[in-house]
Amino acid sequence: MMAMLWLWLAVVASVQADESSGLASLTFITEEYPPYNYIDNQQLTGISIDLLEAIFAATETPLSRHDVRYYPWVRGYELALSQPNTVLFSTTRTPAREVNFHWVGPIDQDRVVLLAHRDAPIVVDSLAQAIDRGLTVVVIREDIGAQALLEAGYPERLLVSAIDNRSALNMLTRGRVELWAYSQDVAGWIATSEGYPKDILTPTHTLSESSLYFAINKATDPRLVALMQQALNKVQAGRVER
């Protein structure tokens, strides 16, 4: 009987310790996806980073933006799929991804399009037309643009993988591909940061209009997911009230 009592007390103490540390048992991963999350002056910044720090404060989590890991998208996505207690952001929530993660959000809306170079204007009325014309598209593996094209039946032989968004931009501007599948707002931000004029990229076809979320590994304790969602709701409600 005494042994059972000690076991119960140990479990209670463990739960209380977890609750007192907020979300500290989670690993947070992000990538370059401005204006939501990116590095400026050697520090992570952006809409989603500020929001996450507000969530930390609301849950009394002893973490900050300095504890967030910054990886290329493909690596972060694979870790979020395979490692419990891993949070990846900002992640587009889609029907195909729905069962792979827990979701906390939304953070914001995002529009993913096919982008053409201003000096090589391409009009695309449909993906079927793009396929018939054999248009090559640069994508980032596991990114929403790549997944949307593959789900729509776009031939893999016409897809060219880039390691990140800046590499994708260079492929398009140098004429190595004809289109780039990516977020319209983020692509414009990247182009401007690389010294190109704002209108260097021309959207030709919309692939998706979805919301961005924090994607959390499915094996993560649902109580932590609920805690994070409640904190996000509280933070967002406070911002609206102000």
mmCIF file of C-alpha atoms in Angstrom:
data_model
loop_
_atom_site.group_PDB
_atom_site.id
_atom_site.type_symbol
_atom_site.label_atom_id
_atom_site.label_comp_id
_atom_site.label_asym_id
_atom_site.label_seq_id
_atom_site.Cartn_x
_atom_site.Cartn_y
_atom_site.Cartn_z
ATOM 1 C CA MET A 1 0.000 0.000 0.000
ATOM 2 C CA MET A 2 2.788 2.387 0.936
ATOM 3 C CA ALA A 3 4.577 1.605 -2.345
ATOM 4 C CA MET A 4 1.427 2.468 -4.319
ATOM 5 C CA LEU A 5 1.124 5.744 -2.417
ATOM 6 C CA TRP A 6 4.716 6.705 -3.208
ATOM 7 C CA LEU A 7 4.141 5.837 -6.879
ATOM 8 C CA TRP A 8 1.025 8.008 -7.008
ATOM 9 C CA LEU A 9 2.855 10.907 -5.343
ATOM 10 C CA ALA A 10 5.698 10.567 -7.845
ATOM 11 C CA VAL A 11 3.273 10.734 -10.778
ATOM 12 C CA VAL A 12 1.546 13.796 -9.330
ATOM 13 C CA ALA A 13 4.892 15.498 -8.743
ATOM 14 C CA SER A 14 5.938 14.738 -12.312
ATOM 15 C CA VAL A 15 2.733 16.203 -13.746
ATOM 16 C CA GLN A 16 3.049 19.304 -11.562
ATOM 17 C CA ALA A 17 6.661 19.749 -12.645
ATOM 18 C CA ASP A 18 5.627 19.511 -16.296
ATOM 19 C CA GLU A 19 2.850 22.036 -15.777
ATOM 20 C CA SER A 20 5.104 24.447 -13.902
ATOM 21 C CA SER A 21 7.591 24.476 -16.786
ATOM 22 C CA GLY A 22 4.890 25.211 -19.337
ATOM 23 C CA LEU A 23 5.991 24.105 -22.794
ATOM 24 C CA ALA A 24 9.668 23.663 -21.915
ATOM 25 C CA SER A 25 9.637 19.958 -22.801
ATOM 26 C CA LEU A 26 8.897 20.821 -26.444
ATOM 27 C CA THR A 27 11.505 21.432 -29.135
ATOM 28 C CA PHE A 28 10.666 24.328 -31.445
ATOM 29 C CA ILE A 29 11.943 24.372 -35.031
ATOM 30 C CA THR A 30 11.576 27.027 -37.685
ATOM 31 C CA GLU A 31 13.067 28.068 -41.047
ATOM 32 C CA GLU A 32 13.467 31.144 -43.224
ATOM 33 C CA TYR A 33 9.911 32.153 -44.114
ATOM 34 C CA PRO A 34 9.662 35.944 -43.802
ATOM 35 C CA PRO A 35 7.798 37.901 -42.583
ATOM 36 C CA TYR A 36 6.754 35.067 -40.252
ATOM 37 C CA ASN A 37 10.115 33.631 -39.181
ATOM 38 C CA TYR A 38 13.606 34.605 -40.354
ATOM 39 C CA ILE A 39 16.982 35.833 -39.151
ATOM 40 C CA ASP A 40 17.763 39.549 -39.019
ATOM 41 C CA ASN A 41 20.951 40.898 -37.430
ATOM 42 C CA GLN A 42 21.835 37.355 -36.343
ATOM 43 C CA GLN A 43 18.598 36.967 -34.379
ATOM 44 C CA LEU A 44 15.366 35.128 -35.099
ATOM 45 C CA THR A 45 12.511 37.526 -35.686
ATOM 46 C CA GLY A 46 9.152 37.769 -37.411
ATOM 47 C CA ILE A 47 5.411 37.554 -36.771
ATOM 48 C CA SER A 48 5.455 33.912 -35.670
ATOM 49 C CA ILE A 49 8.531 34.353 -33.463
ATOM 50 C CA ASP A 50 6.919 37.251 -31.607
ATOM 51 C CA LEU A 51 3.735 35.221 -31.235
ATOM 52 C CA LEU A 52 5.644 32.232 -29.855
ATOM 53 C CA GLU A 53 7.404 34.362 -27.244
ATOM 54 C CA ALA A 54 4.007 35.698 -26.163
ATOM 55 C CA ILE A 55 2.839 32.078 -25.808
ATOM 56 C CA PHE A 56 5.915 31.328 -23.689
ATOM 57 C CA ALA A 57 5.052 34.249 -21.433
ATOM 58 C CA ALA A 58 1.398 33.216 -21.150
ATOM 59 C CA THR A 59 2.362 29.656 -20.145
ATOM 60 C CA GLU A 60 5.284 30.696 -17.912
ATOM 61 C CA THR A 61 7.615 28.689 -20.133
ATOM 62 C CA PRO A 62 11.293 29.487 -19.423
ATOM 63 C CA LEU A 63 12.184 29.692 -23.132
ATOM 64 C CA SER A 64 12.735 32.487 -25.647
ATOM 65 C CA ARG A 65 13.430 32.929 -29.352
ATOM 66 C CA HIS A 66 17.037 32.009 -28.621
ATOM 67 C CA ASP A 67 15.918 28.446 -27.854
ATOM 68 C CA VAL A 68 14.237 27.959 -31.242
ATOM 69 C CA ARG A 69 16.199 25.806 -33.689
ATOM 70 C CA TYR A 70 16.685 27.135 -37.209
ATOM 71 C CA TYR A 71 16.896 24.447 -39.891
ATOM 72 C CA PRO A 72 16.284 24.076 -43.623
ATOM 73 C CA TRP A 73 12.621 23.225 -44.244
ATOM 74 C CA VAL A 74 13.145 19.594 -45.283
ATOM 75 C CA ARG A 75 15.134 18.735 -42.154
ATOM 76 C CA GLY A 76 12.684 20.483 -39.863
ATOM 77 C CA TYR A 77 9.714 18.789 -41.507
ATOM 78 C CA GLU A 78 11.262 15.332 -41.182
ATOM 79 C CA LEU A 79 12.093 15.947 -37.502
ATOM 80 C CA ALA A 80 8.566 17.130 -36.767
ATOM 81 C CA LEU A 81 7.203 13.971 -38.374
ATOM 82 C CA SER A 82 9.518 11.591 -36.522
ATOM 83 C CA GLN A 83 10.401 13.127 -33.141
ATOM 84 C CA PRO A 84 7.886 13.402 -30.271
ATOM 85 C CA ASN A 85 7.570 16.831 -28.626
ATOM 86 C CA THR A 86 8.728 18.617 -31.784
ATOM 87 C CA VAL A 87 6.973 21.756 -33.037
ATOM 88 C CA LEU A 88 7.516 23.069 -36.581
ATOM 89 C CA PHE A 89 6.388 26.510 -37.721
ATOM 90 C CA SER A 90 5.126 28.284 -39.711
ATOM 91 C CA THR A 91 3.453 25.283 -41.374
ATOM 92 C CA THR A 92 0.606 25.343 -43.875
ATOM 93 C CA ARG A 93 -2.287 23.161 -42.713
ATOM 94 C CA THR A 94 -3.659 21.067 -45.566
ATOM 95 C CA PRO A 95 -5.968 18.016 -45.837
ATOM 96 C CA ALA A 96 -2.991 15.854 -46.841
ATOM 97 C CA ARG A 97 -0.996 16.906 -43.770
ATOM 98 C CA GLU A 98 -3.926 16.891 -41.353
ATOM 99 C CA VAL A 99 -3.427 13.408 -39.880
ATOM 100 C CA ASN A 100 0.359 13.780 -39.576
ATOM 101 C CA PHE A 101 0.396 16.424 -36.847
ATOM 102 C CA HIS A 102 -1.418 18.089 -33.996
ATOM 103 C CA TRP A 103 -2.202 21.673 -34.973
ATOM 104 C CA VAL A 104 -2.072 24.891 -32.959
ATOM 105 C CA GLY A 105 -3.260 28.041 -34.687
ATOM 106 C CA PRO A 106 -4.048 29.660 -36.927
ATOM 107 C CA ILE A 107 -1.136 32.082 -37.102
ATOM 108 C CA ASP A 108 -2.016 33.812 -40.372
ATOM 109 C CA GLN A 109 -3.247 33.254 -43.928
ATOM 110 C CA ASP A 110 -0.892 32.365 -46.775
ATOM 111 C CA ARG A 111 -1.322 32.223 -50.565
ATOM 112 C CA VAL A 112 0.825 29.791 -52.550
ATOM 113 C CA VAL A 113 1.144 30.466 -56.263
ATOM 114 C CA LEU A 114 3.107 29.689 -59.388
ATOM 115 C CA LEU A 115 5.501 32.593 -59.956
ATOM 116 C CA ALA A 116 7.068 33.616 -63.245
ATOM 117 C CA HIS A 117 9.956 36.004 -63.920
ATOM 118 C CA ARG A 118 8.826 39.474 -64.959
ATOM 119 C CA ASP A 119 11.035 39.395 -68.050
ATOM 120 C CA ALA A 120 9.671 36.023 -69.160
ATOM 121 C CA PRO A 121 5.925 36.472 -68.560
ATOM 122 C CA ILE A 122 3.921 33.264 -68.580
ATOM 123 C CA VAL A 123 0.144 33.080 -68.467
ATOM 124 C CA VAL A 124 -1.216 29.880 -66.946
ATOM 125 C CA ASP A 125 -4.977 29.359 -66.864
ATOM 126 C CA SER A 126 -4.741 25.908 -65.268
ATOM 127 C CA LEU A 127 -2.260 23.271 -64.163
ATOM 128 C CA ALA A 128 -3.392 21.103 -67.052
ATOM 129 C CA GLN A 129 -2.272 23.854 -69.409
ATOM 130 C CA ALA A 130 1.087 24.137 -67.644
ATOM 131 C CA ILE A 131 1.572 20.375 -67.961
ATOM 132 C CA ASP A 132 0.641 20.401 -71.656
ATOM 133 C CA ARG A 133 3.223 23.135 -72.234
ATOM 134 C CA GLY A 134 5.848 21.183 -70.282
ATOM 135 C CA LEU A 135 6.603 24.076 -67.947
ATOM 136 C CA THR A 136 9.341 23.347 -65.410
ATOM 137 C CA VAL A 137 8.718 24.398 -61.804
ATOM 138 C CA VAL A 138 11.252 24.815 -59.012
ATOM 139 C CA VAL A 139 10.034 23.553 -55.630
ATOM 140 C CA ILE A 140 11.382 22.889 -52.142
ATOM 141 C CA ARG A 141 10.872 19.265 -51.111
ATOM 142 C CA GLU A 142 8.047 18.740 -48.586
ATOM 143 C CA ASP A 143 7.019 22.401 -48.997
ATOM 144 C CA ILE A 144 3.343 23.125 -49.589
ATOM 145 C CA GLY A 145 4.039 24.194 -53.178
ATOM 146 C CA ALA A 146 5.682 20.871 -54.012
ATOM 147 C CA GLN A 147 2.966 18.875 -52.254
ATOM 148 C CA ALA A 148 0.153 20.781 -53.972
ATOM 149 C CA LEU A 149 1.646 20.119 -57.409
ATOM 150 C CA LEU A 150 2.241 16.422 -56.756
ATOM 151 C CA GLU A 151 -1.270 15.975 -55.363
ATOM 152 C CA ALA A 152 -2.646 17.630 -58.506
ATOM 153 C CA GLY A 153 -0.743 15.161 -60.682
ATOM 154 C CA TYR A 154 1.994 17.479 -61.914
ATOM 155 C CA PRO A 155 4.708 15.266 -63.496
ATOM 156 C CA GLU A 156 7.784 14.837 -61.297
ATOM 157 C CA ARG A 157 9.981 15.138 -64.387
ATOM 158 C CA LEU A 158 8.910 18.792 -64.616
ATOM 159 C CA LEU A 159 9.718 19.545 -60.961
ATOM 160 C CA VAL A 160 13.180 20.759 -59.971
ATOM 161 C CA SER A 161 14.141 20.659 -56.287
ATOM 162 C CA ALA A 162 15.950 23.546 -54.576
ATOM 163 C CA ILE A 163 17.537 23.342 -51.139
ATOM 164 C CA ASP A 164 15.879 26.577 -49.955
ATOM 165 C CA ASN A 165 13.896 29.604 -51.125
ATOM 166 C CA ARG A 166 16.918 31.677 -52.149
ATOM 167 C CA SER A 167 18.210 28.862 -54.325
ATOM 168 C CA ALA A 168 14.758 28.590 -55.882
ATOM 169 C CA LEU A 169 14.730 32.321 -56.612
ATOM 170 C CA ASN A 170 18.157 32.092 -58.274
ATOM 171 C CA MET A 171 17.025 29.205 -60.455
ATOM 172 C CA LEU A 172 14.065 31.247 -61.671
ATOM 173 C CA THR A 173 15.949 34.501 -62.258
ATOM 174 C CA ARG A 174 18.724 32.681 -64.134
ATOM 175 C CA GLY A 175 16.269 30.961 -66.444
ATOM 176 C CA ARG A 176 16.950 27.422 -65.242
ATOM 177 C CA VAL A 177 13.210 26.908 -64.688
ATOM 178 C CA GLU A 178 10.092 28.638 -65.931
ATOM 179 C CA LEU A 179 8.060 28.828 -62.725
ATOM 180 C CA TRP A 180 8.456 28.754 -58.949
ATOM 181 C CA ALA A 181 5.810 27.271 -56.621
ATOM 182 C CA TYR A 182 5.898 29.207 -53.358
ATOM 183 C CA SER A 183 4.162 31.685 -51.057
ATOM 184 C CA GLN A 184 3.564 34.916 -52.948
ATOM 185 C CA ASP A 185 4.298 37.163 -49.958
ATOM 186 C CA VAL A 186 7.370 35.263 -48.807
ATOM 187 C CA ALA A 187 8.811 35.031 -52.325
ATOM 188 C CA GLY A 188 8.420 38.782 -52.744
ATOM 189 C CA TRP A 189 10.177 39.379 -49.416
ATOM 190 C CA ILE A 190 13.060 37.106 -50.393
ATOM 191 C CA ALA A 191 13.416 38.761 -53.812
ATOM 192 C CA THR A 192 13.547 42.234 -52.268
ATOM 193 C CA SER A 193 16.120 41.118 -49.690
ATOM 194 C CA GLU A 194 18.285 39.820 -52.560
ATOM 195 C CA GLY A 195 18.248 43.238 -54.217
ATOM 196 C CA TYR A 196 15.605 42.613 -56.890
ATOM 197 C CA PRO A 197 12.765 45.071 -57.577
ATOM 198 C CA LYS A 198 9.430 44.273 -55.944
ATOM 199 C CA ASP A 199 7.768 43.393 -59.256
ATOM 200 C CA ILE A 200 10.444 40.925 -60.426
ATOM 201 C CA LEU A 201 8.030 38.042 -59.689
ATOM 202 C CA THR A 202 4.648 37.691 -61.355
ATOM 203 C CA PRO A 203 1.966 35.357 -59.918
ATOM 204 C CA THR A 204 0.395 33.297 -62.686
ATOM 205 C CA HIS A 205 -1.779 30.690 -60.938
ATOM 206 C CA THR A 206 -2.963 30.118 -57.361
ATOM 207 C CA LEU A 207 -2.204 26.684 -55.910
ATOM 208 C CA SER A 208 -3.689 27.140 -52.445
ATOM 209 C CA GLU A 209 -4.956 29.664 -49.919
ATOM 210 C CA SER A 210 -4.520 28.194 -46.465
ATOM 211 C CA SER A 211 -3.696 29.046 -42.877
ATOM 212 C CA LEU A 212 -0.307 28.796 -41.194
ATOM 213 C CA TYR A 213 -0.040 26.827 -37.944
ATOM 214 C CA PHE A 214 2.341 25.361 -35.401
ATOM 215 C CA ALA A 215 2.590 21.684 -36.457
ATOM 216 C CA ILE A 216 3.285 19.326 -33.535
ATOM 217 C CA ASN A 217 4.436 15.715 -33.683
ATOM 218 C CA LYS A 218 1.506 13.312 -33.198
ATOM 219 C CA ALA A 219 3.176 11.480 -30.285
ATOM 220 C CA THR A 220 3.237 14.659 -28.183
ATOM 221 C CA ASP A 221 1.155 14.802 -24.989
ATOM 222 C CA PRO A 222 -2.264 16.251 -25.981
ATOM 223 C CA ARG A 223 -2.263 18.270 -22.750
ATOM 224 C CA LEU A 224 0.686 20.282 -24.040
ATOM 225 C CA VAL A 225 -1.063 20.814 -27.362
ATOM 226 C CA ALA A 226 -4.162 22.047 -25.547
ATOM 227 C CA LEU A 227 -2.064 24.300 -23.289
ATOM 228 C CA MET A 228 -0.376 25.874 -26.288
ATOM 229 C CA GLN A 229 -3.679 26.412 -28.129
ATOM 230 C CA GLN A 230 -5.257 28.006 -25.052
ATOM 231 C CA ALA A 231 -2.273 30.327 -24.690
ATOM 232 C CA LEU A 232 -2.433 31.275 -28.373
ATOM 233 C CA ASN A 233 -6.146 32.036 -28.077
ATOM 234 C CA LYS A 234 -5.452 34.203 -25.028
ATOM 235 C CA VAL A 235 -2.619 36.078 -26.738
ATOM 236 C CA GLN A 236 -4.600 36.697 -29.930
ATOM 237 C CA ALA A 237 -7.679 37.810 -27.981
ATOM 238 C CA GLY A 238 -5.541 40.271 -26.031
ATOM 239 C CA ARG A 239 -4.133 41.750 -29.224
ATOM 240 C CA VAL A 240 -7.601 42.232 -30.684
ATOM 241 C CA GLU A 241 -8.814 43.949 -27.522
ATOM 242 C CA ARG A 242 -5.949 46.430 -27.631
#
